[in-house]
Amino acid sequence: NSSSITFNKTLLKHAAVSQPGFLGLKSNVKSSELVSSRRKRVNKNKKKNWNRHSDIHDVEDFLEDIRHQERTTGGLLSEKPDDSLFFLDVEAEPVKAEKGKRRVQRPLRIDLILQHDSMVPAPKNVTAYQQPNAKKLRRIAQRAEQLAAKGVLPRRQRHLLSRRPAEKTVKKAEANNNPDRDFYAMWGEEKVTDSADPWYLQQTGKKLVQRPEKLNQKPSVLPAVEVIAPGGSYNPDFLSHQALLQEAHDVEVQKQKQEDKLQRQLAFRKEDRATEVQTIISAVAACLYEDEDEAAAPNEDEADSALGAIAVAEKKTERQRKKEKAEKMKTQQQQASRRQTERQQQLFQLRSIKSSIKQQELQTKARQMKRKARQEAQKALPRRLGKLKYAQDLEVQLSDELAASLRQLKPEGSVLKDRFKSLQKRNLIEPRERAKFKRRLKVKYVEKRAFRQIT
Amino acid sequence: MGGTQKKKFERGSATNYITRNRARKKLQLSLPDFRRLCILKGIYPHEPKHKKKVNKGSTAPRTFYLLKDIRFLLHEPIVAKFREYKIFVRKLRKAYGKTEWSAVERLKENKPTYKLDHIIKERYPSFIDALRDIDDALCMCFLFSTFARTGKCHVQTIQLCRRLTVEWMNYVIASRSLRKVFVSIKGMYYQAEVMGQLITWLVPYQFSHDHPTDVDYRVMATFTELYTTLLGFVNFRLYHSLNLVYPPKLDIKAESELKGENEDEYAMDSESYPEKLAALSASLARVVSTAEEDDAQLDAFPTEEEDLEKVEAREKEQMQLETQKKIFEGLKFFLNREVPRESLAFVIRSFGGEVSWDRSVCIGSTYEATDETITHQIVDRPNVDKSYINRYYIQPQWVYDCVNAKVLLPVEDYFVGVTLPPHLSPFVEEKDGDYVPPEKLKIMALQRGEKPAQEQEDDDDDEEEENDDDDDDEEDEEENEDDEDEAEEKNLKEMEKQKSQGKSLQVKVTPGKMKMENPVRLEQEEKAEEKRLAIMMMKKKEKYLYDKIMFGKKRKIREANKLAAKRKAFDDTEKAKKKKTKN
């Protein structure tokens, strides 16, 4: 449609041009040039020749002229009313504005270049406004409207509604320390054992391994909460407070003793101290004398040792051997006879022997008891579970620290620490030290310029 | 001869133990995870008897575990969860590094968690097992619930601990099972008897935390993780044993009473209900609303005659317990703002008293200070500005001492501004012959139902001191004689002495009595005679042992006397000082 319209327009324009009132913009175009004088003979049975040899300059120029007019003025000049083309200049020549001001008013040249200077509006993109299947869709919408008015639901919606409500979303696993978590009857009557095959459950790891009975024994006999001694009351009885203080004092003394011992062992020994000048002189003198004495002595020693080395054990004679043998026999006999008499004598010592045996037995029994008692006592003691030994600390308030009333009480120690120590004491965890911070790289200190300027 | 040579450390104790590091590698866990797992599963290090053998000849101090324990750990499903968590952390770190916030969100949503229910079930197969181990759990939960919510540990853990401890306290109140309280410099020790188990726990004072640096918070948090689960299940069971609604609910009656007008000023709507529960001022709702619990009577079994005494003793004990449970019943307390509210409210309510406080102190106050029916007001400041005639103004220690003494103590010693008698530890059990502080003696006399000779003592101190002297003398005499009928003689002697000192006796004219105790006395005499004869007939060895035992007893008594004398000297000096200051 649109193409036919444009074609009509051009025809109209053509018609207008041919009319005598048409004003050509390019007036220098002569009509004689439009029509060529000499006719060139060309085969016209080929399209190629049509294009090449038919003269279309006149049409093109004309069209170009129309386009130019449309571009610059927005339409054909011939169709414009006279008022829009001419005007009566009655105003005086405007006074030239100052240079600076003008410069400000004039737009930039680049903007001028980029300005859209054609008066012809851009053609409308028709396809941008087109909708595929518009007709079909319109019809469907109409039908849906009709059905909705009747109260008939479309199939899809009907299906959706008829579907079973979905299962609740899977409960998100809640954290163990969630403050609103719920508890249930854990120690109720035992459930009947699962119907599933125990072998299957065990093999697939669905059954927990039974806990060994031994693990339920406590590692220490101490109670979980050891109540502080009566002296630790906020308002203690005098004597019990004194007793607690004494205990704390003893602990401190023990610590001090150990520290002193360590100091003593590490101290510089007296003998190692550099000797005084006086003693040095005397010592040197003594040495000198000794040297003189010793100068003679070594020779004798050397002679002795040389002789000993050379001397070979002499061979014993037959007689000597016999004599030694006889002596040996004699002593043996003597000893045997003595033993015999002693044994005979023991018959008369029976009572004392019996008593001594009894004594021994008593001793062993006592030792056994002692050992057992020690073992019992050991059970209550913390074991050595790691590098560090368990160290207890006593909380004590001195007499002048005691509060006059509950309001003024200043708590001693920390319950957190008490619990931690209790866990250590009961062998539940090993005593440890806080890991020390180890710097991997050396720190370099640099004085910044800003500070250097101040100081 | 011959055969392969035995290698060292391939049998015996060396194969029974495993070092910590090797165990850790076997489980493929990091050290913190390994430690956490061991705590949760209740697997503790062991000290081998022969360290050098176990340590393959080295004597370096190491931590050892039993190999079988570690093998048992291999089956634990939580191990897999730990590994999952490790991966989760790695992914999260990566997402943060790449600033992929949607990925961070997604990961956080699917954070792996684990439950400890199966571990509780495994470690405590029966409820009583769990109850026996609840001391630790209570201590830990009470401790963590007092922490500030500052990031030393998870805020959620603190909240959970608070909830569980409030539940526990409410249970103790409802079941009236509190027995002993001890206010120490460290914290408050409580002891309750729940289902026949004595449970002791330690509660820190509020606001008393300076966080010690040498405590491993991670370890403590792990223990708390386990113990919160344990305590939750135990609470559930305990509530159901009393027919209480488990997530505890306030009684409807109490709830309507507690409806204050300025509730929202105190707490947000979501928080006000737990806060009201935590105030401990109202009773809890029951599943089946029953009237007051019917008194459970001890079943009377037909018993043999020798058990009869025991049964009687038990009945007597039971009676005493019943009276102890009700010592504050009918009393109305009002707490001033300077006293520890929670502790006092807990103690008073668990012995049947009513309690309230100023409305601005805490939510859940039931009556005002102006209420005329208040019998005791608890004050901890030197003077009171406005006082009512019909109530006692006492210091908080009175409440605790009454609980420990199992009777209402005379309030005179605890008035405002009075120097308090010492707060004795109820956890000390004196054997006969041990030194017993005089305050305790007084309390014991009160328990026996004797009237305190208070006024008399106040009249003239000197006399009291002399009496004390007499007591000492008598105790000395006790050492020397084993006679059974010394009590009467004592009285006589005392009277004589008082006569000789010319002091007026407390003369009382009593109607004459028939001598009825003759058969009893005869029996006693006979017994004493028998004993003496038995001692005479002893073998030398037995006699020696007997003498030794008796000597030990006497020595104990002597030491106790010494301590008493020391105490008296101290009291004297104190008194002298006081007099001086008065003058």
mmCIF file with all atom_site columns, N, CA and C in Angstrom, chain A residues 317-352:
data_model
loop_
_atom_site.group_PDB
_atom_site.id
_atom_site.type_symbol
_atom_site.label_atom_id
_atom_site.label_alt_id
_atom_site.label_comp_id
_atom_site.label_asym_id
_atom_site.label_entity_id
_atom_site.label_seq_id
_atom_site.pdbx_PDB_ins_code
_atom_site.Cartn_x
_atom_site.Cartn_y
_atom_site.Cartn_z
_atom_site.occupancy
_atom_site.B_iso_or_equiv
_atom_site.pdbx_formal_charge
_atom_site.auth_seq_id
_atom_site.auth_comp_id
_atom_site.auth_asym_id
_atom_site.auth_atom_id
_atom_site.pdbx_PDB_model_num
ATOM 1   N N  . THR A 1 317 ? 103.711 -74.804 92.956  1.00 0.00 ? 317 THR A N  1
ATOM 2   C CA . THR A 1 317 ? 104.270 -76.160 93.035  1.00 0.00 ? 317 THR A CA 1
ATOM 3   C C  . THR A 1 317 ? 103.177 -77.137 93.421  1.00 0.00 ? 317 THR A C  1
ATOM 4   N N  . GLU A 1 318 ? 103.473 -78.430 93.309  1.00 0.00 ? 318 GLU A N  1
ATOM 5   C CA . GLU A 1 318 ? 102.508 -79.483 93.661  1.00 0.00 ? 318 GLU A CA 1
ATOM 6   C C  . GLU A 1 318 ? 102.114 -79.386 95.119  1.00 0.00 ? 318 GLU A C  1
ATOM 7   N N  . ARG A 1 319 ? 103.128 -79.113 95.891  1.00 0.00 ? 319 ARG A N  1
ATOM 8   C CA . ARG A 1 319 ? 102.907 -79.069 97.335  1.00 0.00 ? 319 ARG A CA 1
ATOM 9   C C  . ARG A 1 319 ? 101.936 -77.944 97.704  1.00 0.00 ? 319 ARG A C  1
ATOM 10  N N  . GLN A 1 320 ? 102.220 -76.846 97.080  1.00 0.00 ? 320 GLN A N  1
ATOM 11  C CA . GLN A 1 320 ? 101.346 -75.708 97.362  1.00 0.00 ? 320 GLN A CA 1
ATOM 12  C C  . GLN A 1 320 ? 99.913  -76.029 97.006  1.00 0.00 ? 320 GLN A C  1
ATOM 13  N N  . ARG A 1 321 ? 99.750  -76.644 95.882  1.00 0.00 ? 321 ARG A N  1
ATOM 14  C CA . ARG A 1 321 ? 98.406  -76.993 95.461  1.00 0.00 ? 321 ARG A CA 1
ATOM 15  C C  . ARG A 1 321 ? 97.721  -77.880 96.484  1.00 0.00 ? 321 ARG A C  1
ATOM 16  N N  . LYS A 1 322 ? 98.430  -78.905 96.910  1.00 0.00 ? 322 LYS A N  1
ATOM 17  C CA . LYS A 1 322 ? 97.853  -79.844 97.870  1.00 0.00 ? 322 LYS A CA 1
ATOM 18  C C  . LYS A 1 322 ? 97.443  -79.115 99.134  1.00 0.00 ? 322 LYS A C  1
ATOM 19  N N  . LYS A 1 323 ? 98.328  -78.258 99.529  1.00 0.00 ? 323 LYS A N  1
ATOM 20  C CA . LYS A 1 323 ? 98.084  -77.533 100.783 1.00 0.00 ? 323 LYS A CA 1
ATOM 21  C C  . LYS A 1 323 ? 96.814  -76.681 100.675 1.00 0.00 ? 323 LYS A C  1
ATOM 22  N N  . GLU A 1 324 ? 96.698  -76.012 99.575  1.00 0.00 ? 324 GLU A N  1
ATOM 23  C CA . GLU A 1 324 ? 95.517  -75.162 99.376  1.00 0.00 ? 324 GLU A CA 1
ATOM 24  C C  . GLU A 1 324 ? 94.233  -75.974 99.368  1.00 0.00 ? 324 GLU A C  1
ATOM 25  N N  . LYS A 1 325 ? 94.325  -77.119 98.721  1.00 0.00 ? 325 LYS A N  1
ATOM 26  C CA . LYS A 1 325 ? 93.159  -77.979 98.622  1.00 0.00 ? 325 LYS A CA 1
ATOM 27  C C  . LYS A 1 325 ? 92.715  -78.445 100.001 1.00 0.00 ? 325 LYS A C  1
ATOM 28  N N  . ALA A 1 326 ? 93.719  -78.843 100.782 1.00 0.00 ? 326 ALA A N  1
ATOM 29  C CA . ALA A 1 326 ? 93.425  -79.320 102.136 1.00 0.00 ? 326 ALA A CA 1
ATOM 30  C C  . ALA A 1 326 ? 92.785  -78.206 102.941 1.00 0.00 ? 326 ALA A C  1
ATOM 31  N N  . GLU A 1 327 ? 93.309  -77.046 102.785 1.00 0.00 ? 327 GLU A N  1
ATOM 32  C CA . GLU A 1 327 ? 92.757  -75.909 103.541 1.00 0.00 ? 327 GLU A CA 1
ATOM 33  C C  . GLU A 1 327 ? 91.307  -75.640 103.170 1.00 0.00 ? 327 GLU A C  1
ATOM 34  N N  . LYS A 1 328 ? 91.081  -75.737 101.896 1.00 0.00 ? 328 LYS A N  1
ATOM 35  C CA . LYS A 1 328 ? 89.727  -75.495 101.396 1.00 0.00 ? 328 LYS A CA 1
ATOM 36  C C  . LYS A 1 328 ? 88.756  -76.521 101.972 1.00 0.00 ? 328 LYS A C  1
ATOM 37  N N  . MET A 1 329 ? 89.198  -77.801 101.933 1.00 0.00 ? 329 MET A N  1
ATOM 38  C CA . MET A 1 329 ? 88.362  -78.865 102.448 1.00 0.00 ? 329 MET A CA 1
ATOM 39  C C  . MET A 1 329 ? 88.047  -78.614 103.910 1.00 0.00 ? 329 MET A C  1
ATOM 40  N N  . LYS A 1 330 ? 89.051  -78.185 104.605 1.00 0.00 ? 330 LYS A N  1
ATOM 41  C CA . LYS A 1 330 ? 88.915  -78.000 106.046 1.00 0.00 ? 330 LYS A CA 1
ATOM 42  C C  . LYS A 1 330 ? 87.887  -76.913 106.345 1.00 0.00 ? 330 LYS A C  1
ATOM 43  N N  . THR A 1 331 ? 88.013  -75.814 105.650 1.00 0.00 ? 331 THR A N  1
ATOM 44  C CA . THR A 1 331 ? 87.060  -74.724 105.905 1.00 0.00 ? 331 THR A CA 1
ATOM 45  C C  . THR A 1 331 ? 85.647  -75.167 105.558 1.00 0.00 ? 331 THR A C  1
ATOM 46  N N  . GLN A 1 332 ? 85.514  -75.916 104.487 1.00 0.00 ? 332 GLN A N  1
ATOM 47  C CA . GLN A 1 332 ? 84.177  -76.392 104.113 1.00 0.00 ? 332 GLN A CA 1
ATOM 48  C C  . GLN A 1 332 ? 83.575  -77.263 105.189 1.00 0.00 ? 332 GLN A C  1
ATOM 49  N N  . GLN A 1 333 ? 84.395  -78.145 105.678 1.00 0.00 ? 333 GLN A N  1
ATOM 50  C CA . GLN A 1 333 ? 83.911  -79.032 106.736 1.00 0.00 ? 333 GLN A CA 1
ATOM 51  C C  . GLN A 1 333 ? 83.499  -78.238 107.968 1.00 0.00 ? 333 GLN A C  1
ATOM 52  N N  . GLN A 1 334 ? 84.338  -77.315 108.260 1.00 0.00 ? 334 GLN A N  1
ATOM 53  C CA . GLN A 1 334 ? 84.041  -76.495 109.440 1.00 0.00 ? 334 GLN A CA 1
ATOM 54  C C  . GLN A 1 334 ? 82.698  -75.796 109.290 1.00 0.00 ? 334 GLN A C  1
ATOM 55  N N  . GLN A 1 335 ? 82.521  -75.235 108.129 1.00 0.00 ? 335 GLN A N  1
ATOM 56  C CA . GLN A 1 335 ? 81.274  -74.498 107.901 1.00 0.00 ? 335 GLN A CA 1
ATOM 57  C C  . GLN A 1 335 ? 80.068  -75.422 107.974 1.00 0.00 ? 335 GLN A C  1
ATOM 58  N N  . ALA A 1 336 ? 80.221  -76.616 107.393 1.00 0.00 ? 336 ALA A N  1
ATOM 59  C CA . ALA A 1 336 ? 79.107  -77.564 107.382 1.00 0.00 ? 336 ALA A CA 1
ATOM 60  C C  . ALA A 1 336 ? 78.749  -77.948 108.807 1.00 0.00 ? 336 ALA A C  1
ATOM 61  N N  . SER A 1 337 ? 79.778  -78.224 109.594 1.00 0.00 ? 337 SER A N  1
ATOM 62  C CA . SER A 1 337 ? 79.502  -78.636 110.969 1.00 0.00 ? 337 SER A CA 1
ATOM 63  C C  . SER A 1 337 ? 78.842  -77.474 111.728 1.00 0.00 ? 337 SER A C  1
ATOM 64  N N  . ARG A 1 338 ? 79.330  -76.291 111.433 1.00 0.00 ? 338 ARG A N  1
ATOM 65  C CA . ARG A 1 338 ? 78.739  -75.160 112.135 1.00 0.00 ? 338 ARG A CA 1
ATOM 66  C C  . ARG A 1 338 ? 77.256  -75.020 111.781 1.00 0.00 ? 338 ARG A C  1
ATOM 67  N N  . ARG A 1 339 ? 76.984  -75.221 110.493 1.00 0.00 ? 339 ARG A N  1
ATOM 68  C CA . ARG A 1 339 ? 75.601  -75.111 110.049 1.00 0.00 ? 339 ARG A CA 1
ATOM 69  C C  . ARG A 1 339 ? 74.727  -76.151 110.742 1.00 0.00 ? 339 ARG A C  1
ATOM 70  N N  . GLN A 1 340 ? 75.332  -77.337 110.846 1.00 0.00 ? 340 GLN A N  1
ATOM 71  C CA . GLN A 1 340 ? 74.592  -78.428 111.473 1.00 0.00 ? 340 GLN A CA 1
ATOM 72  C C  . GLN A 1 340 ? 74.225  -78.060 112.907 1.00 0.00 ? 340 GLN A C  1
ATOM 73  N N  . THR A 1 341 ? 75.222  -77.593 113.628 1.00 0.00 ? 341 THR A N  1
ATOM 74  C CA . THR A 1 341 ? 74.973  -77.266 115.039 1.00 0.00 ? 341 THR A CA 1
ATOM 75  C C  . THR A 1 341 ? 73.945  -76.140 115.132 1.00 0.00 ? 341 THR A C  1
ATOM 76  N N  . GLU A 1 342 ? 74.071  -75.216 114.206 1.00 0.00 ? 342 GLU A N  1
ATOM 77  C CA . GLU A 1 342 ? 73.110  -74.110 114.248 1.00 0.00 ? 342 GLU A CA 1
ATOM 78  C C  . GLU A 1 342 ? 71.686  -74.617 114.060 1.00 0.00 ? 342 GLU A C  1
ATOM 79  N N  . ARG A 1 343 ? 71.581  -75.527 113.107 1.00 0.00 ? 343 ARG A N  1
ATOM 80  C CA . ARG A 1 343 ? 70.246  -76.049 112.843 1.00 0.00 ? 343 ARG A CA 1
ATOM 81  C C  . ARG A 1 343 ? 69.705  -76.779 114.058 1.00 0.00 ? 343 ARG A C  1
ATOM 82  N N  . GLN A 1 344 ? 70.613  -77.489 114.706 1.00 0.00 ? 344 GLN A N  1
ATOM 83  C CA . GLN A 1 344 ? 70.194  -78.194 115.914 1.00 0.00 ? 344 GLN A CA 1
ATOM 84  C C  . GLN A 1 344 ? 69.788  -77.200 116.990 1.00 0.00 ? 344 GLN A C  1
ATOM 85  N N  . GLN A 1 345 ? 70.555  -76.164 117.036 1.00 0.00 ? 345 GLN A N  1
ATOM 86  C CA . GLN A 1 345 ? 70.245  -75.145 118.057 1.00 0.00 ? 345 GLN A CA 1
ATOM 87  C C  . GLN A 1 345 ? 68.885  -74.500 117.798 1.00 0.00 ? 345 GLN A C  1
ATOM 88  N N  . GLN A 1 346 ? 68.543  -74.401 116.518 1.00 0.00 ? 346 GLN A N  1
ATOM 89  C CA . GLN A 1 346 ? 67.273  -73.743 116.189 1.00 0.00 ? 346 GLN A CA 1
ATOM 90  C C  . GLN A 1 346 ? 66.075  -74.452 116.800 1.00 0.00 ? 346 GLN A C  1
ATOM 91  N N  . LEU A 1 347 ? 66.258  -75.732 117.036 1.00 0.00 ? 347 LEU A N  1
ATOM 92  C CA . LEU A 1 347 ? 65.174  -76.469 117.671 1.00 0.00 ? 347 LEU A CA 1
ATOM 93  C C  . LEU A 1 347 ? 64.782  -75.831 119.001 1.00 0.00 ? 347 LEU A C  1
ATOM 94  N N  . PHE A 1 348 ? 65.775  -75.329 119.659 1.00 0.00 ? 348 PHE A N  1
ATOM 95  C CA . PHE A 1 348 ? 65.488  -74.704 120.953 1.00 0.00 ? 348 PHE A CA 1
ATOM 96  C C  . PHE A 1 348 ? 65.024  -73.256 120.785 1.00 0.00 ? 348 PHE A C  1
ATOM 97  N N  . GLN A 1 349 ? 65.277  -72.710 119.578 1.00 0.00 ? 349 GLN A N  1
ATOM 98  C CA . GLN A 1 349 ? 64.857  -71.315 119.353 1.00 0.00 ? 349 GLN A CA 1
ATOM 99  C C  . GLN A 1 349 ? 63.477  -71.203 118.700 1.00 0.00 ? 349 GLN A C  1
ATOM 100 N N  . LEU A 1 350 ? 62.776  -72.333 118.653 1.00 0.00 ? 350 LEU A N  1
ATOM 101 C CA . LEU A 1 350 ? 61.529  -72.345 117.880 1.00 0.00 ? 350 LEU A CA 1
ATOM 102 C C  . LEU A 1 350 ? 60.612  -71.163 118.167 1.00 0.00 ? 350 LEU A C  1
ATOM 103 N N  . ARG A 1 351 ? 60.477  -70.846 119.437 1.00 0.00 ? 351 ARG A N  1
ATOM 104 C CA . ARG A 1 351 ? 59.530  -69.783 119.810 1.00 0.00 ? 351 ARG A CA 1
ATOM 105 C C  . ARG A 1 351 ? 59.922  -68.440 119.196 1.00 0.00 ? 351 ARG A C  1
ATOM 106 N N  . SER A 1 352 ? 61.191  -68.174 119.335 1.00 0.00 ? 352 SER A N  1
ATOM 107 C CA . SER A 1 352 ? 61.620  -66.863 118.810 1.00 0.00 ? 352 SER A CA 1
ATOM 108 C C  . SER A 1 352 ? 61.483  -66.816 117.291 1.00 0.00 ? 352 SER A C  1
#
